[in-house]
Amino acid sequence: MTGWLIKGASILGRERADVLVESGRITGMGADLAAGDATVVDADGQILLPGLVDLHTHLREPGREDAETVASGSRAAALGGFTAVCAMANTDPVADTAGVVEQVWSLGRDAGLVDVQPIGAVTVGLAGSQLAELGAMAASAAKVRIFSDDGHCVSDPRLMRRALEYVKAFDGVIAQHAEEPSLTAGAQMHEGAVSARLGLAGWPAVAEEAIIARDALLAGHVGSRLHVCHVSTAGSVEILRWAKSKGWRVTAEVCPHHLLLTDELAGSYDPVYKVNPPLRTADDVAALRQGLAEGIIDVVATDHAPHTLEDKECEWSAARPGMLGLQTALPIVIHTMVEPGALDWDGVAERMSRTPARIAGLTEHGRDPAVGGPANLTLVDPAARWTVVPSELAGPSRNTPYSGMTLPGVVTATFLHGRPTVLGGKLTESAS
Amino acid sequence: MAEPAHDQAGDTRPARQILSDSDISRVIDRIAHQILEKTRGAAETVLLGIPTRGVPLASRLAERIAAFEGATIPHGALDVTLYRDDLRIRGARALGPTDVPADGVDGRRVILVDDVLYSGRTVRAALNALYDLGRPSQVQLAVLVDRGHRQLPIRADYVGKNIPTAASENVSVHLKEHDGTDEVLLSGGAA
Amino acid sequence: MNRHLLSAADLDRDTATLILDTARGMAAAMTGREVRKLPTLRGRTVVNLFYEDSTRTRVSFEAAAKRLSADVVTFSAKGSSVSKGESLKDTALTLQAMGADAVVVRHSASGAPHRLTEWLDGSVVNAGDGTHEHPTQALLDAYTIRERMGRLEGLRVAIVGDVLHSRVARSNVHLLTTFGADVTLVAPPTLLPVGVTDWPVDVSYDLDGVLPKVDVVMMLRVQRERMNDSFFPSAREYSRRYGLDTARMARLPGEAIVMHPGPMIRGMEIAAEVADSARSVIVDQVANGVLVRMAVLYLLLSGEKGSMA
């Protein structure tokens, strides 16, 4: 088997080196390595990162294959520089049994473009009343470690406590969609000046913050791991800061769209800007960036949520919430964090690869390029810019909020277990 | 009404005065006499001015008729904007006033009053507007200036002054009530 | 202002004044006539697309369009394809194919008229969208106030009731403040939006304190269902604190008027004697609605691509 020589990339934005990839591992690193039989990938001026890991992806299969499939989502992930994605459980049927998580896991393996790590539901049918068979999912071939009812909050405090405790037996983590449901009945967008003007029912920040505070207290009390999904408010950042200061095992993620977009966009009533939790204010955006820079927020996760045209080309209140994210995540992070100097490339690797891999228990991912290490790698050209055209994105859905925007950073190559899934910014032949 | 006042950009010749202040008063006096003569004392007659400048003209005529004959003749305003045939082309415009004397138009002789008679389209709109109001026994037309170029089979019963014009020329009627002075100007035309 | 009427916020003072003046011109043109119809919009098609039952608004728009000789097609949600789950977009494409020059839309979803503008070439008139806006209601209210009081600038207007869920309140706040009126919103705190602090209005929880200092009091409908959602404890308590009865009406200054967009719940937010009193202009509001809607349709639909201003 021939190898690949990635030539002249800057490793995590630091020293330049050639990286030789053979048989799924990195077999050499240094200046001016000889190519031998290996195919040379010219990486001059580019940044080499450990392959990106997404803790929060909706692949829609089984159930809504018209919006996305494991295969189409895998293509989007590879193009976005991801080598592993965690597939959320809110499919149809719900991923609340070993059977469904194994199905998703094996669909991911068949597609072969990214490691698809299923997330299991916390409660049966996401209904919030009875624990799903968490242990069976953990023991399945999918080796589930993250459990989430995402889309729904595990709002019953007693049930949340039990879930947090129960998953300790297999080093699991509960990823909470923090939304107190009785405060968000009918909610359409962030509650504030804009919702008042637009006459759309408000989703108050407190509905998120109250659950994060409660869950942090519960996690502290029972000594369990808690992961908070898609943190969206300045208040949430403060609560996380406090929870971490207590030494509790709490991690949190932020989505790229919450680092850039604000509730003002709802003024068009175009549901492409409808997402849950909703776009917040410019103050929240600033606090989230600050929290991410400081490490109060540990991870950037996409909440990639494909929807069909019918679910978006309609009235705002009838539309389903969610945005595409896999192919734009790294560019948005470069735009909002790297270019302003809030995060360096090592910080990007930390927030988008090492930490999410650690939370998900993916030992072959999130490892900096090193001889002997796994060759899950992402090569990005930070100087290149591209314009988002919805119809040019992978997958059948078009619901990107960035249509027409010119973003920095092009993923030129993605290596999964030593094999390129993306080369020259395009899916490799074997991949497509 | 047919031609809004005011010079247009690109005029190649300075405006010429066609009727002066005193010409206009004499013309109005003459039309008032003609109306009295032709209508045998203006009995059962209503004057309806077409906004904008037909309205003060109707009012002045009524005032002169009253002065000559001691008879009060009802007068008012009839806006034709909503009846125009060019709304699709030119778009919406602000409405003028409509003010029909209390006894209405049924069975009466209505004299429509306008400043300039040109294509005849405004008068066509006025006739339609009038017949939606009621059923006059007779309709006549009085204009200060007839500049020709009719596009419809319409003629005036009372004309202050016939002014032969080129289509490229512009007739501007100024009245004290709207413009501060009384005069009629001719401008534009080929150099 | 462009070729649609979606929000009262889109109307600047000149455009709003033009609409009111045009409505008055319509009144003059319709007075004492034998034929209660103008030929202005002959050959134009106005579609009334009503996803919510609202007989009074629908009939008012129908009357306005018909008095201008437009052809009127009414799609109501009951008994047409829209009740069978056809999407708003597909309905819009159907209307587009029919050659609708204007679509008057009433919808329970805020922003639905904005969405329609993306799929239709004709003018879209918002006849009430969810809890967002109802611009022609605000225009007819402003017209009614101006006819009665002679002006809008500097008038003190209290808007009383469920501001949170009221499209009438939102449109009136925009339009009345554009005209230079001083607006005070009076409601229990639960029925005011959290973002109300950004609005160019005063806010009070005390109706009795506000009434002696206003020229116009506009009562909003309060739905009894709100009670079950804990916005207030009971209809009786609401009525006692925020209802307009004869005793409260007596606190109004001499010339002050009482308005209500209808339909009223007599005995809840307004007492029957108040609604029928000499201060009440509620019947005028209904009549003026047709005039204002004639003005809006005329200004939007004249010209190839109609536009206001």
Short mmCIF file of C-alpha atoms in Angstrom, two decimals, chain C residues 142-244:
data_model
loop_
_atom_site.label_atom_id
_atom_site.label_comp_id
_atom_site.label_asym_id
_atom_site.label_seq_id
_atom_site.Cartn_x
_atom_site.Cartn_y
_atom_site.Cartn_z
CA ALA C 142 -55.53 56.91 13.04
CA TYR C 143 -58.07 58.08 10.47
CA THR C 144 -60.87 57.84 13.01
CA ILE C 145 -58.89 59.79 15.61
CA ARG C 146 -57.90 62.46 13.10
CA GLU C 147 -61.46 62.90 11.85
CA ARG C 148 -62.77 63.18 15.40
CA MET C 149 -59.99 65.17 17.07
CA GLY C 150 -58.67 67.08 14.05
CA ARG C 151 -55.07 65.99 14.53
CA LEU C 152 -52.77 63.20 15.71
CA GLU C 153 -49.61 65.03 16.69
CA GLY C 154 -49.34 65.60 20.43
CA LEU C 155 -52.45 63.58 21.25
CA ARG C 156 -52.19 61.34 24.27
CA VAL C 157 -53.34 57.81 23.50
CA ALA C 158 -53.66 54.95 25.98
CA ILE C 159 -53.67 51.41 24.57
CA VAL C 160 -55.11 49.11 27.21
CA GLY C 161 -55.05 45.34 27.48
CA ASP C 162 -53.25 42.33 26.04
CA VAL C 163 -50.39 44.14 24.31
CA LEU C 164 -48.25 40.98 24.31
CA HIS C 165 -50.52 39.10 21.91
CA SER C 166 -51.98 42.10 20.08
CA ARG C 167 -51.12 42.82 16.46
CA VAL C 168 -53.38 45.86 16.72
CA ALA C 169 -51.26 47.29 19.54
CA ARG C 170 -48.00 46.77 17.65
CA SER C 171 -49.24 48.48 14.51
CA ASN C 172 -50.79 51.32 16.49
CA VAL C 173 -47.60 51.93 18.45
CA HIS C 174 -45.64 52.28 15.20
CA LEU C 175 -48.17 54.44 13.40
CA LEU C 176 -49.26 56.70 16.25
CA THR C 177 -45.70 57.47 17.26
CA THR C 178 -44.85 58.13 13.59
CA PHE C 179 -47.62 60.72 13.65
CA GLY C 180 -46.18 62.26 16.82
CA ALA C 181 -48.80 61.04 19.29
CA ASP C 182 -47.78 60.17 22.87
CA VAL C 183 -48.65 56.55 23.52
CA THR C 184 -49.04 54.90 26.91
CA LEU C 185 -49.47 51.15 27.12
CA VAL C 186 -51.58 50.01 30.06
CA ALA C 187 -51.62 46.32 30.94
CA PRO C 188 -50.80 43.85 33.64
CA PRO C 189 -47.02 43.20 33.43
CA THR C 190 -47.67 39.65 32.22
CA LEU C 191 -49.35 40.96 29.09
CA LEU C 192 -46.52 43.26 28.02
CA PRO C 193 -43.63 41.90 25.94
CA VAL C 194 -40.24 41.67 27.65
CA GLY C 195 -38.77 43.93 24.96
CA VAL C 196 -41.36 46.69 25.44
CA THR C 197 -38.73 48.84 27.14
CA ASP C 198 -37.27 49.51 23.69
CA TRP C 199 -40.56 50.89 22.33
CA PRO C 200 -41.07 54.66 22.08
CA VAL C 201 -43.95 54.58 24.56
CA ASP C 202 -44.71 54.95 28.24
CA VAL C 203 -45.84 51.92 30.19
CA SER C 204 -48.23 51.91 33.11
CA TYR C 205 -49.94 49.23 35.18
CA ASP C 206 -52.47 51.70 36.57
CA LEU C 207 -55.45 52.44 34.34
CA ASP C 208 -57.12 54.79 36.80
CA GLY C 209 -54.00 56.92 36.98
CA VAL C 210 -53.70 57.15 33.18
CA LEU C 211 -57.32 57.85 32.18
CA PRO C 212 -57.53 61.51 33.32
CA LYS C 213 -54.47 62.31 31.17
CA VAL C 214 -55.47 60.95 27.77
CA ASP C 215 -57.36 62.11 24.70
CA VAL C 216 -57.96 58.64 23.33
CA VAL C 217 -58.33 55.32 25.09
CA MET C 218 -58.07 52.27 22.90
CA MET C 219 -59.26 49.04 24.49
CA LEU C 220 -57.83 45.75 23.25
CA ARG C 221 -59.60 42.46 23.21
CA VAL C 222 -58.59 40.06 25.97
CA GLN C 223 -59.12 36.42 25.32
CA ARG C 224 -60.40 34.39 28.20
CA GLU C 225 -57.97 31.60 27.25
CA ARG C 226 -55.13 33.76 28.59
CA MET C 227 -56.56 33.19 32.03
CA ASN C 228 -55.83 29.48 31.77
CA ASP C 229 -52.24 30.31 30.91
CA SER C 230 -51.75 32.27 34.15
CA PHE C 231 -51.45 35.69 32.53
CA PHE C 232 -53.98 36.90 35.09
CA PRO C 233 -55.86 35.18 37.89
CA SER C 234 -59.45 35.51 36.72
CA ALA C 235 -61.67 37.36 34.27
CA ARG C 236 -63.23 39.15 37.20
CA GLU C 237 -59.92 40.45 38.51
CA TYR C 238 -58.84 41.49 35.02
CA SER C 239 -62.07 43.33 34.44
CA ARG C 240 -61.83 45.04 37.80
CA ARG C 241 -58.29 46.29 37.21
CA TYR C 242 -58.20 46.87 33.44
CA GLY C 243 -61.79 46.94 32.20
CA LEU C 244 -63.41 50.19 31.09
#
